[in-house]
Each structure stands twice: as C-alpha cells, then as structure tokens.
PDB file of C-alpha atoms in Angstrom:
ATOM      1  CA  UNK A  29     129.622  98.016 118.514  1.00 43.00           C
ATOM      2  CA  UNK A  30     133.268  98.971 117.481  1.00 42.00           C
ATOM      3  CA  UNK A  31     133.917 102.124 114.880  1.00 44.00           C
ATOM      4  CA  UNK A  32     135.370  99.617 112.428  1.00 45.00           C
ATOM      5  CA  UNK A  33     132.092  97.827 111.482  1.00 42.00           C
ATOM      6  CA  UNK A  34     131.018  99.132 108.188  1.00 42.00           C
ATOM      7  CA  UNK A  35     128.058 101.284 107.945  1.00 42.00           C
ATOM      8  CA  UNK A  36     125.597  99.233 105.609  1.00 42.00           C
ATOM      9  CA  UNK A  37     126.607  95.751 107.770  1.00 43.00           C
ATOM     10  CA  UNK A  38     124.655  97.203 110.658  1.00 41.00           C
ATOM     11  CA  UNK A  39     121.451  96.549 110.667  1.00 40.00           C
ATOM     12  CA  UNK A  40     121.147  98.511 114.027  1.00 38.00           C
ATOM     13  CA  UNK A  41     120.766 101.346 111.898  1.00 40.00           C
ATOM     14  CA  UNK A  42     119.426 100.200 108.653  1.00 44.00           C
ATOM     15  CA  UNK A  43     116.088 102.369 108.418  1.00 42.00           C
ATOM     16  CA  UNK A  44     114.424  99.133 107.023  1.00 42.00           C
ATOM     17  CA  UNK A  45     115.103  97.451 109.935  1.00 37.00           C
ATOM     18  CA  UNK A  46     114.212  99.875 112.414  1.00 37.00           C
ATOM     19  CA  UNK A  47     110.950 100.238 110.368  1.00 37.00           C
ATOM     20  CA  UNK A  48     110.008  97.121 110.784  1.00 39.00           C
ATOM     21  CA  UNK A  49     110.409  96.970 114.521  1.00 41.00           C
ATOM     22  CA  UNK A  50     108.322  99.626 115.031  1.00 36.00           C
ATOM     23  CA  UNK A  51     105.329  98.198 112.568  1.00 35.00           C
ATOM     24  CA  UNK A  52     106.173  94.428 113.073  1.00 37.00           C
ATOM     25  CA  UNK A  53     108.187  93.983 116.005  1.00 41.00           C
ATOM     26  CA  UNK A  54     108.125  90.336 115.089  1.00 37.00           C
ATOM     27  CA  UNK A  55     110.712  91.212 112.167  1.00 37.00           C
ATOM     28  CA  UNK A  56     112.688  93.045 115.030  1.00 41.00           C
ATOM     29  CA  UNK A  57     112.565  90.243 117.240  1.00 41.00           C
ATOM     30  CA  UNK A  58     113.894  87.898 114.353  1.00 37.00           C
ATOM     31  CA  UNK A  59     116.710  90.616 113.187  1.00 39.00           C
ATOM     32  CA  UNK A  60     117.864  91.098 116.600  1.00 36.00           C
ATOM     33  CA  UNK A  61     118.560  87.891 116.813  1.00 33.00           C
ATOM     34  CA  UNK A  62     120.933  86.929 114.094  1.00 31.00           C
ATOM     35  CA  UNK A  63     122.772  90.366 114.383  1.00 30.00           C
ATOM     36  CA  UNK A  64     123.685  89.268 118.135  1.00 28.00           C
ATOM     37  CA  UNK A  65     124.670  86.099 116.888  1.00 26.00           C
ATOM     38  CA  UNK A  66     126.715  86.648 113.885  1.00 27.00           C
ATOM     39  CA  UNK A  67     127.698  90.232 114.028  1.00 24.00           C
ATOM     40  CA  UNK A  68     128.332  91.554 117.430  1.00 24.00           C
ATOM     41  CA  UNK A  69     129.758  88.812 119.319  1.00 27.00           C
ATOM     42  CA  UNK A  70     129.322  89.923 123.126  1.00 31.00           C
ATOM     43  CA  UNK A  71     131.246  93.410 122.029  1.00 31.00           C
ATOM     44  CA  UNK A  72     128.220  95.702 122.956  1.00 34.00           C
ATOM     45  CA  UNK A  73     127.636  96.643 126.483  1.00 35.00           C
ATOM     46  CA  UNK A  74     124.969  98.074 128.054  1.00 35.00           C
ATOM     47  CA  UNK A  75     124.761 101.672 129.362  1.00 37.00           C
ATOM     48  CA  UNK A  76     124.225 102.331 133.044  1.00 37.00           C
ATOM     49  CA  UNK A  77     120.984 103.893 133.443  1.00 37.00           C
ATOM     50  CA  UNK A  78     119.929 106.849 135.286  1.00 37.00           C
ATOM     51  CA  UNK A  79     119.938 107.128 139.497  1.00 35.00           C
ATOM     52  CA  UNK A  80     116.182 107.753 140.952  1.00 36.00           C
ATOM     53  CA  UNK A  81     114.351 106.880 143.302  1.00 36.00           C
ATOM     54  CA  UNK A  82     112.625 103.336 143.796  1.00 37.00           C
ATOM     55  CA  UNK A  83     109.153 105.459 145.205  1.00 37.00           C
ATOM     56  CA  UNK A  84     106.633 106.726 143.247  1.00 41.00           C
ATOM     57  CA  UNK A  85     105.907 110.337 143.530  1.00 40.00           C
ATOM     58  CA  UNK A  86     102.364 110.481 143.045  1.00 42.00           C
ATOM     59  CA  UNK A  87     100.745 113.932 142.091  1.00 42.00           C
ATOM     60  CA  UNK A  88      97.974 115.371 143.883  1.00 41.00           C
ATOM     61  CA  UNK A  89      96.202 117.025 140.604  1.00 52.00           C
ATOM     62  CA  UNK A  90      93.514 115.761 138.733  1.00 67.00           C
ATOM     63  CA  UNK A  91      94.051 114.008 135.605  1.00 78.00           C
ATOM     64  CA  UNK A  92      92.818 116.971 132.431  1.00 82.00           C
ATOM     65  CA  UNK A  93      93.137 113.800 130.015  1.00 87.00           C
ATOM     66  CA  UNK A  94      91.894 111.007 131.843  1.00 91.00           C
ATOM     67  CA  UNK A  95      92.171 107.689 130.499  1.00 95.00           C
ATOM     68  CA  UNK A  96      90.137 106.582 127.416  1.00 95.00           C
ATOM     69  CA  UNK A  97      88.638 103.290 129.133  1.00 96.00           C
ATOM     70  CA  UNK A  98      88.002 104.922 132.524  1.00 95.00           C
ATOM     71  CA  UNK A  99      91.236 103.405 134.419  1.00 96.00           C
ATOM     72  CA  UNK A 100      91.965 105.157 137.570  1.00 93.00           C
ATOM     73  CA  UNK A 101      95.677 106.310 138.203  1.00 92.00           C
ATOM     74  CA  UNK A 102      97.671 109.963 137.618  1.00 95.00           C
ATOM     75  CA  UNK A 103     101.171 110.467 138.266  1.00 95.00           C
ATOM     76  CA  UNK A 104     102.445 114.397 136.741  1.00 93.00           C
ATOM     77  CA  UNK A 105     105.760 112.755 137.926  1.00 92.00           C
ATOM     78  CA  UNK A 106     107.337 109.452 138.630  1.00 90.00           C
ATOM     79  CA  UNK A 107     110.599 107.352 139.020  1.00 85.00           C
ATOM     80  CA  UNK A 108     109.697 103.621 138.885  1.00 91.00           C
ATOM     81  CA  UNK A 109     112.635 101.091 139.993  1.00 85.00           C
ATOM     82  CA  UNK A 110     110.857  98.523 141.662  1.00 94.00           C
ATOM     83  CA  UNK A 111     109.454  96.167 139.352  1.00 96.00           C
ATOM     84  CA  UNK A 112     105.129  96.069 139.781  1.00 96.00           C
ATOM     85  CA  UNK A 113     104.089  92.957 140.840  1.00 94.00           C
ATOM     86  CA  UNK A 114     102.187  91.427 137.493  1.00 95.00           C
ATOM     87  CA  UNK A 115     100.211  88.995 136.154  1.00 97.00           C
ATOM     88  CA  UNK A 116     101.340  87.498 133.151  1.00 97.00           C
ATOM     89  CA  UNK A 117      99.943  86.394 129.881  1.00 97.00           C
ATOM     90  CA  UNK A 118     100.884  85.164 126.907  1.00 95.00           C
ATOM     91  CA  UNK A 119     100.300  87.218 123.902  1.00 95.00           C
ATOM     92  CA  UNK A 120     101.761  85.679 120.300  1.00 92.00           C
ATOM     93  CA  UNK A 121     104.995  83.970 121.726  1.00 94.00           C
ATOM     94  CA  UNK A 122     105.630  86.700 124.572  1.00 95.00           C
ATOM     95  CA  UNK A 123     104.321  86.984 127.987  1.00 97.00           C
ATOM     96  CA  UNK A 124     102.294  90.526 128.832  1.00 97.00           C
ATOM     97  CA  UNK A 125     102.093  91.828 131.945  1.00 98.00           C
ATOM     98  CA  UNK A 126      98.629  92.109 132.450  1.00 97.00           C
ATOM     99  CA  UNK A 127      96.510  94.166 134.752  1.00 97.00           C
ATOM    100  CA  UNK A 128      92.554  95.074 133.589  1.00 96.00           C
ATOM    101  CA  UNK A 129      91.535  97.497 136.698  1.00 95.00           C
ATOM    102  CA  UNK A 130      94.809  99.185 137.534  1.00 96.00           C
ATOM    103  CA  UNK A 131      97.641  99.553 134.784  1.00 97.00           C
ATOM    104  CA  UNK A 132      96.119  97.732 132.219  1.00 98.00           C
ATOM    105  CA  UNK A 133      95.675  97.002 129.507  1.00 98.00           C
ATOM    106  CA  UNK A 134      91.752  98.168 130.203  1.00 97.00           C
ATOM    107  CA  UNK A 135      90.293  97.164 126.737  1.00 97.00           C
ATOM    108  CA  UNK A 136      90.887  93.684 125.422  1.00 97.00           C
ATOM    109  CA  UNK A 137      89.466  92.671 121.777  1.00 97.00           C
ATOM    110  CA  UNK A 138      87.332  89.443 120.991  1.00 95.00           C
ATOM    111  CA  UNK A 139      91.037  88.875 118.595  1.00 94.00           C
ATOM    112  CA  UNK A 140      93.147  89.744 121.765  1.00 95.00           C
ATOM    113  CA  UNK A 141      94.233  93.210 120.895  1.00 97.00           C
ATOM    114  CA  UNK A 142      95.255  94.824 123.518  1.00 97.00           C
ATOM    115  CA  UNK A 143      94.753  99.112 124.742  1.00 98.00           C
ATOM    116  CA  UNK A 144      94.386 101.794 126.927  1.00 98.00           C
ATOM    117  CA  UNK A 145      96.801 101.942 129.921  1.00 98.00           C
ATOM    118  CA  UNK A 146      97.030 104.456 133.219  1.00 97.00           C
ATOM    119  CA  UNK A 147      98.157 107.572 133.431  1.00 97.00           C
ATOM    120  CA  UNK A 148     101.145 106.475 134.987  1.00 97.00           C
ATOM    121  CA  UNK A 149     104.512 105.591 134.926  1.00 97.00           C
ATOM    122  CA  UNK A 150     103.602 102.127 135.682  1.00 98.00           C
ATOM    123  CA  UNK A 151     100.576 102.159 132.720  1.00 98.00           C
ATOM    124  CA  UNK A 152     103.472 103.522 130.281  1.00 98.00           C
ATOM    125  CA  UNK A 153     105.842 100.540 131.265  1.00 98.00           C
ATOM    126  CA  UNK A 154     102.565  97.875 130.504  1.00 98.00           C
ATOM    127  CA  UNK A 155     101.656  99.662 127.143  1.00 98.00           C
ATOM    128  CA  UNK A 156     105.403  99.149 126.088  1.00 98.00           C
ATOM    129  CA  UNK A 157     105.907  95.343 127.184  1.00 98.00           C
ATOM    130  CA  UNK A 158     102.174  94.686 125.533  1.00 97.00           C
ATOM    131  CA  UNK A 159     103.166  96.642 122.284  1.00 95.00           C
ATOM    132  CA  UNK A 160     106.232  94.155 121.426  1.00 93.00           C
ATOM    133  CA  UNK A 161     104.001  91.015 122.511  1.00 95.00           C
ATOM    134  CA  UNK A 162     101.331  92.065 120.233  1.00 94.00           C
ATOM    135  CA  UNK A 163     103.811  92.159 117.527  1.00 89.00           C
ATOM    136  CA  UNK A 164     104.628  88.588 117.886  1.00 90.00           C
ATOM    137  CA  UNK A 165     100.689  87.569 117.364  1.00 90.00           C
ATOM    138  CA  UNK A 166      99.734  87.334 113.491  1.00 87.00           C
ATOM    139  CA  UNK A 167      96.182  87.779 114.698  1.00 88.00           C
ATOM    140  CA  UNK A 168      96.792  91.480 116.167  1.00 88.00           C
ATOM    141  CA  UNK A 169      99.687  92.378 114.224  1.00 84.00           C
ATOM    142  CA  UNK A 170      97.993  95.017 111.645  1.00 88.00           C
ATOM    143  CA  UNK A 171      96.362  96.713 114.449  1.00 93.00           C
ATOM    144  CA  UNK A 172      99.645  98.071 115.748  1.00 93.00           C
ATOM    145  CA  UNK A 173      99.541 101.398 113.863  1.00 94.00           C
ATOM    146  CA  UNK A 174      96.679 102.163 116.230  1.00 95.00           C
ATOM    147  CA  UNK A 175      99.362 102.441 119.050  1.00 96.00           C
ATOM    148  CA  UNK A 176     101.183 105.157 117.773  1.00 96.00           C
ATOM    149  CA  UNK A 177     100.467 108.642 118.259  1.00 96.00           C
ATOM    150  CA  UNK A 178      98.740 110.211 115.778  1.00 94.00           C
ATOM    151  CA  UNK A 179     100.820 111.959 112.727  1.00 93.00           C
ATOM    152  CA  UNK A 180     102.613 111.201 109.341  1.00 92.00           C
ATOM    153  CA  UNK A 181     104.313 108.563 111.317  1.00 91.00           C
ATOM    154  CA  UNK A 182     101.242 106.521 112.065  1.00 92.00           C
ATOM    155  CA  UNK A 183      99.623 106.973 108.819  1.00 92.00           C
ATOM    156  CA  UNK A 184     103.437 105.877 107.478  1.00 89.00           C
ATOM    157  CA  UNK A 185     102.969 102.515 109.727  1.00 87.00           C
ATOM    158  CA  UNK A 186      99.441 101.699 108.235  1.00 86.00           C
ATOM    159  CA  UNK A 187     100.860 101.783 104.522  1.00 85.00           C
ATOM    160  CA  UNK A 188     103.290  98.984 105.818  1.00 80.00           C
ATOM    161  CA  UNK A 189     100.710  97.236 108.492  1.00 72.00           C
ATOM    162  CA  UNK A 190      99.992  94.572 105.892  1.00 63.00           C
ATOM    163  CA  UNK A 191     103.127  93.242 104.959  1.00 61.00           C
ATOM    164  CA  UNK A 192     104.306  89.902 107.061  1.00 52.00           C
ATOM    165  CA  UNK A 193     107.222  88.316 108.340  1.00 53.00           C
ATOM    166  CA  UNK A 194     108.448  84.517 109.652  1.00 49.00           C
ATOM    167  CA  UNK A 195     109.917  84.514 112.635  1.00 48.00           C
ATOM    168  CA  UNK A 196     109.963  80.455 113.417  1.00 44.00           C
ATOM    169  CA  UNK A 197     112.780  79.457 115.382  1.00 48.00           C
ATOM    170  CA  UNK A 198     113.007  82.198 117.239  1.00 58.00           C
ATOM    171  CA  UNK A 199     111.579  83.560 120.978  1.00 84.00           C
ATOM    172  CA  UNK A 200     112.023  86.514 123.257  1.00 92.00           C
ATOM    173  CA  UNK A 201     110.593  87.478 126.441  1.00 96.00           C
ATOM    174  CA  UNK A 202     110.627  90.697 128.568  1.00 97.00           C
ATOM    175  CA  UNK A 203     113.835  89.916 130.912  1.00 97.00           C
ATOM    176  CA  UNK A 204     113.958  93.214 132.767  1.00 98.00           C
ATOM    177  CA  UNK A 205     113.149  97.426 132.163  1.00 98.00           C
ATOM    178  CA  UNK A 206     114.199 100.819 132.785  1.00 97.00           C
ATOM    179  CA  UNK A 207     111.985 103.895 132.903  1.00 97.00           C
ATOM    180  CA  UNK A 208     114.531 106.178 131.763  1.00 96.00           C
ATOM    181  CA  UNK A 209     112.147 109.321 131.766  1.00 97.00           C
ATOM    182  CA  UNK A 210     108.676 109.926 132.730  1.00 98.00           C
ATOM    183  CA  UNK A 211     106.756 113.728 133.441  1.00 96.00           C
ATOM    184  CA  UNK A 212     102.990 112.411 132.910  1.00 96.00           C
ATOM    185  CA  UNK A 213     103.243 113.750 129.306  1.00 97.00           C
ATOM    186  CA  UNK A 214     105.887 111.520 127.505  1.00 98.00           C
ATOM    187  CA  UNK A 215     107.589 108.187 128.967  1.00 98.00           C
ATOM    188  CA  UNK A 216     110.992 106.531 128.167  1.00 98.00           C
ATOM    189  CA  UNK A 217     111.013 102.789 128.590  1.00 98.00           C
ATOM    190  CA  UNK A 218     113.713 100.907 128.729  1.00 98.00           C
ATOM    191  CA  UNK A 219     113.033  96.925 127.990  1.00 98.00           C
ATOM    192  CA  UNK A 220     115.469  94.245 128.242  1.00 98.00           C
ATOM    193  CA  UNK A 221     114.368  91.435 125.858  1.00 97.00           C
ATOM    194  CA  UNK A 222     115.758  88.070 126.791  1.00 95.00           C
ATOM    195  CA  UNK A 223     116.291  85.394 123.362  1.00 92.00           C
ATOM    196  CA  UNK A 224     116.105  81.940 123.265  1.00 88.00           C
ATOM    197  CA  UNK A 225     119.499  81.887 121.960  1.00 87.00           C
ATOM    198  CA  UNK A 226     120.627  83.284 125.673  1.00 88.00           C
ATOM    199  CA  UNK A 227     121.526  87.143 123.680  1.00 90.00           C
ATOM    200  CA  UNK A 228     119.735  89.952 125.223  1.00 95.00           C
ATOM    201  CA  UNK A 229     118.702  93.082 123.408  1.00 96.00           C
ATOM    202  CA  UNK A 230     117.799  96.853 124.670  1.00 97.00           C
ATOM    203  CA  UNK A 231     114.643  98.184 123.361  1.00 95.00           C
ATOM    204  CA  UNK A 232     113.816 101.850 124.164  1.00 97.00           C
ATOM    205  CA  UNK A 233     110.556 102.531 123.309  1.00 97.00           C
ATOM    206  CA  UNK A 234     109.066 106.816 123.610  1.00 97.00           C
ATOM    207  CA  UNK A 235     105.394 107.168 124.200  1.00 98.00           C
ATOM    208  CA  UNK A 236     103.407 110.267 125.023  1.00 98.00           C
ATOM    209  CA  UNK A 237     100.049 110.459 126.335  1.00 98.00           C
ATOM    210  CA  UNK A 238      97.566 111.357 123.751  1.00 96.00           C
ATOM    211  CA  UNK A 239      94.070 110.403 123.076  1.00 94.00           C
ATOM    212  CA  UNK A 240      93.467 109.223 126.873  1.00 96.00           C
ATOM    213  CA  UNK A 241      96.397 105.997 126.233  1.00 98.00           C
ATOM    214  CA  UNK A 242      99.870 105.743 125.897  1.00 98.00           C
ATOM    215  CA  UNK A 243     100.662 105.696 122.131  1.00 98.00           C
ATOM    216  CA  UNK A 244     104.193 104.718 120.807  1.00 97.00           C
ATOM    217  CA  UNK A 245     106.650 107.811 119.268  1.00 96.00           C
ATOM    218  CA  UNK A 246     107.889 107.438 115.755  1.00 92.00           C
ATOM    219  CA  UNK A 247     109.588 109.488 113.060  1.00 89.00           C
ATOM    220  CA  UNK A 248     107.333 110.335 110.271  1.00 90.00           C
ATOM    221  CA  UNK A 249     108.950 107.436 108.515  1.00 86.00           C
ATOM    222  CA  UNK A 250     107.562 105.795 111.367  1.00 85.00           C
ATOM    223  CA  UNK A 251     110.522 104.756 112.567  1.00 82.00           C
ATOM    224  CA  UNK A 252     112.065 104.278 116.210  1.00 87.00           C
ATOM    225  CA  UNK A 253     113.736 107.637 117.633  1.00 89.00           C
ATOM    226  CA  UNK A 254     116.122 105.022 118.827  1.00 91.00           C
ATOM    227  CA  UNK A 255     117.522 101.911 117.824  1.00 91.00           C
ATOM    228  CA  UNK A 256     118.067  98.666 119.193  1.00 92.00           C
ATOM    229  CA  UNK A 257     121.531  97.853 121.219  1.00 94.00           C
ATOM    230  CA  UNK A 258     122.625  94.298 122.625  1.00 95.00           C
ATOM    231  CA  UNK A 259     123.340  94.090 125.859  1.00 96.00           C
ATOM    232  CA  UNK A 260     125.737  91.556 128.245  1.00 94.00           C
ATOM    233  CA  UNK A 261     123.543  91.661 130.833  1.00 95.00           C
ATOM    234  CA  UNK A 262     120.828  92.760 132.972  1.00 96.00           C
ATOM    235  CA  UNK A 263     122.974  95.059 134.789  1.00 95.00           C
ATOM    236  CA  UNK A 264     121.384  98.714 135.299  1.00 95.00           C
ATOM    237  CA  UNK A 265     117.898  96.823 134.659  1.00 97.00           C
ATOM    238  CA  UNK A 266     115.292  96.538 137.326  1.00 97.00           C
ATOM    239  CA  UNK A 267     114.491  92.273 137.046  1.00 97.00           C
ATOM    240  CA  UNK A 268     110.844  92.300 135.844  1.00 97.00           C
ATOM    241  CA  UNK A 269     109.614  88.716 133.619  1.00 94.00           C
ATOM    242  CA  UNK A 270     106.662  86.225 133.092  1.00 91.00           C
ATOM    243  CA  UNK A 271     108.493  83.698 131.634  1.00 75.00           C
TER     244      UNK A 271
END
C-alpha cells in the first residue's frame, strides 16, 4: 500500500480490525474483502518468501512435550515447500485440511471443534488453515480463544469470544502457504487466502508449541503480531487448496 494512504483509512492496521481477526476471523475474512476491493486496488504486492529446502529434516530426538492427543510426529527442525498431500473438509464456509492419525487435527468435538496437531512443521501448517476455517463456523466460533497460547492475550480474546459478526456474501478458501519459520518451538505460517471476489489476501499466523498443540501467538491485546497484506498472486506460495 502506497505512503500516501492516510493512517486511520487503513484498516490493515486498525487494532479493531486486527482484533477481530484473531478472535473472529470471520470479521477478518469479511474486512479483507472490501479493503481489497475499494481501497487497495491491485497496488499491494506480495513479498518473496524465504529460499529452503523442499525436504523435511526430521530430528532424531525424542519429543519432551509430546502431543496432547497422542499423535505421533517430531521435527526440532524443518523447511516445508512441498505442499502435504490432504484431505479436505469443510469447516463453516472453508475447506480444512484434515488428517486424524498423522497431522491432525487429532481431537474433533461432537460441535466440530477442531485440536491438537503434530509436533511438526506440517501439524503447525494444519492447526493454522483449521484455525481460520473454524472462524467461519458460528457453531465453533467462541471456542477459538482456546487456540491461543496461554497469557493476557488469550484471556483478552475470551472477553471478546462472544461478540458476532455477518459475513453473508462473502467466501475464502486456503489458495496456497508459506512456512516462513519453523525450530519445533514456534512456527511462522504463511497462508494465501483466495476470495470469491478473485482478491487474495496474506495471512501470517505465529504459533508456538505449548500445552502438547500448536496454539496461535497474540499481543496481550490479543491481537495479530502481524497484519494482513493483499497479494497479486500466488507467486512465492507453495499451491496447497481443497476447494
């Protein structure tokens, strides 16, 4: 987005809006959508992402903080390029990658509430692509403070959990992802979100392993470290979609 575009007409950085993609990432989807539209007008362009390796480095140690629902996996260290090969389902109005025995999610909820990934980089991409589908699902929507790691930040998300947004009219679905950083401890994903209006949007999304899952990174605002960015295309993004 050029310098010239006033400060409080950017809801990229409005600390309401990023709020409310971190608690209802329903509200972000909506947002997202008319700022692309109306504001930035194909002037944003995606940033190249880093250069790794397509190969999983798997470590040899054992896992000190294995995963909560007993899923096997641990990588201390690993560059992920190749997109997994996934099963799909739909969650709210967004497909899920979906994967019960290896990345997950291991525990699904009579309501369809989805947790506990693998200790690896591919468990941290899952946990982020489930995270924004369960925001699109009214059912499973207050549960989402549960997903981020523990702190004033998730105890800032529950205060909020309850309020509720409309989103008709508008659809997005995982288009593509980077894993921008991953040591076993914290993850960076990268998703490409793909609208029904043909925009696409960059979500980066920080996790860290705590309490044997993957749990989202907030401020103690609970906000998003980072904001959302529109992108041009997929380009720097590993392809990875179920719909």
């Amino acid at each position: 987005m050029s310098d010239n575009q006033p400060n409080d007409a950017n809801p990229f950085t409005s600390r309401r809006f990023i709020l409310a993609a971190v608690i209802v990432a329903v509200v972000l989807l909506c947002a997202v959508v008319l700022v692309v539209s109306s504001v930035l007008g194909g002037q944003a362009k995606p940033t190249a992402g880093p250069t790794s390796s397509s190969t999983p480095t798997h470590s040899a140690a054992a896992d000190a903080d294995p995963s909560v629902c007993g899923l096997k996996g641990f990588e201390a260290k690993s560059s992920l390029d190749d997109a997994p090969k996934s099963n799909w389902e739909l969650v709210g109005t967004i497909a899920a990658p979906t994967d019960p025995k290896g990345a997950g999610p291991g525990k699904i909820e009579s309501d369809g509430f989805r947790s506990c990934y693998a200790h690896t980089a591919t468990g941290a991409l899952y946990s982020a692509a489930n995270f924004i589908a369960l925001g699109s699902d009214a059912t499973t929507r207050t549960k989402l403070p549960s997903l981020i790691a523990p702190g004033p930040g998730r105890e800032a998300a529950k205060a909020q959990s309850t309020q509720s947004s409309d989103s008709a009219g508008y659809r997005a679905q995982v288009a593509g992802f980077k894993v921008d950083s991953y040591d076993g401890k914290n993850a960076t994903v990268d998703l490409a979100l793909n609208y029904s209006t043909g925009q696409m949007v960059s979500l980066v999304l920080k996790l860290t392993w705590v309490e044997g899952d993957w749990k989202l990174v907030t401020d103690n605002s609970g906000n998003l470290p980072i904001p959302p960015a529109a992108l041009q295309s997929l380009g720097g993004y590993t392809p990875w979609s179920g719909a």
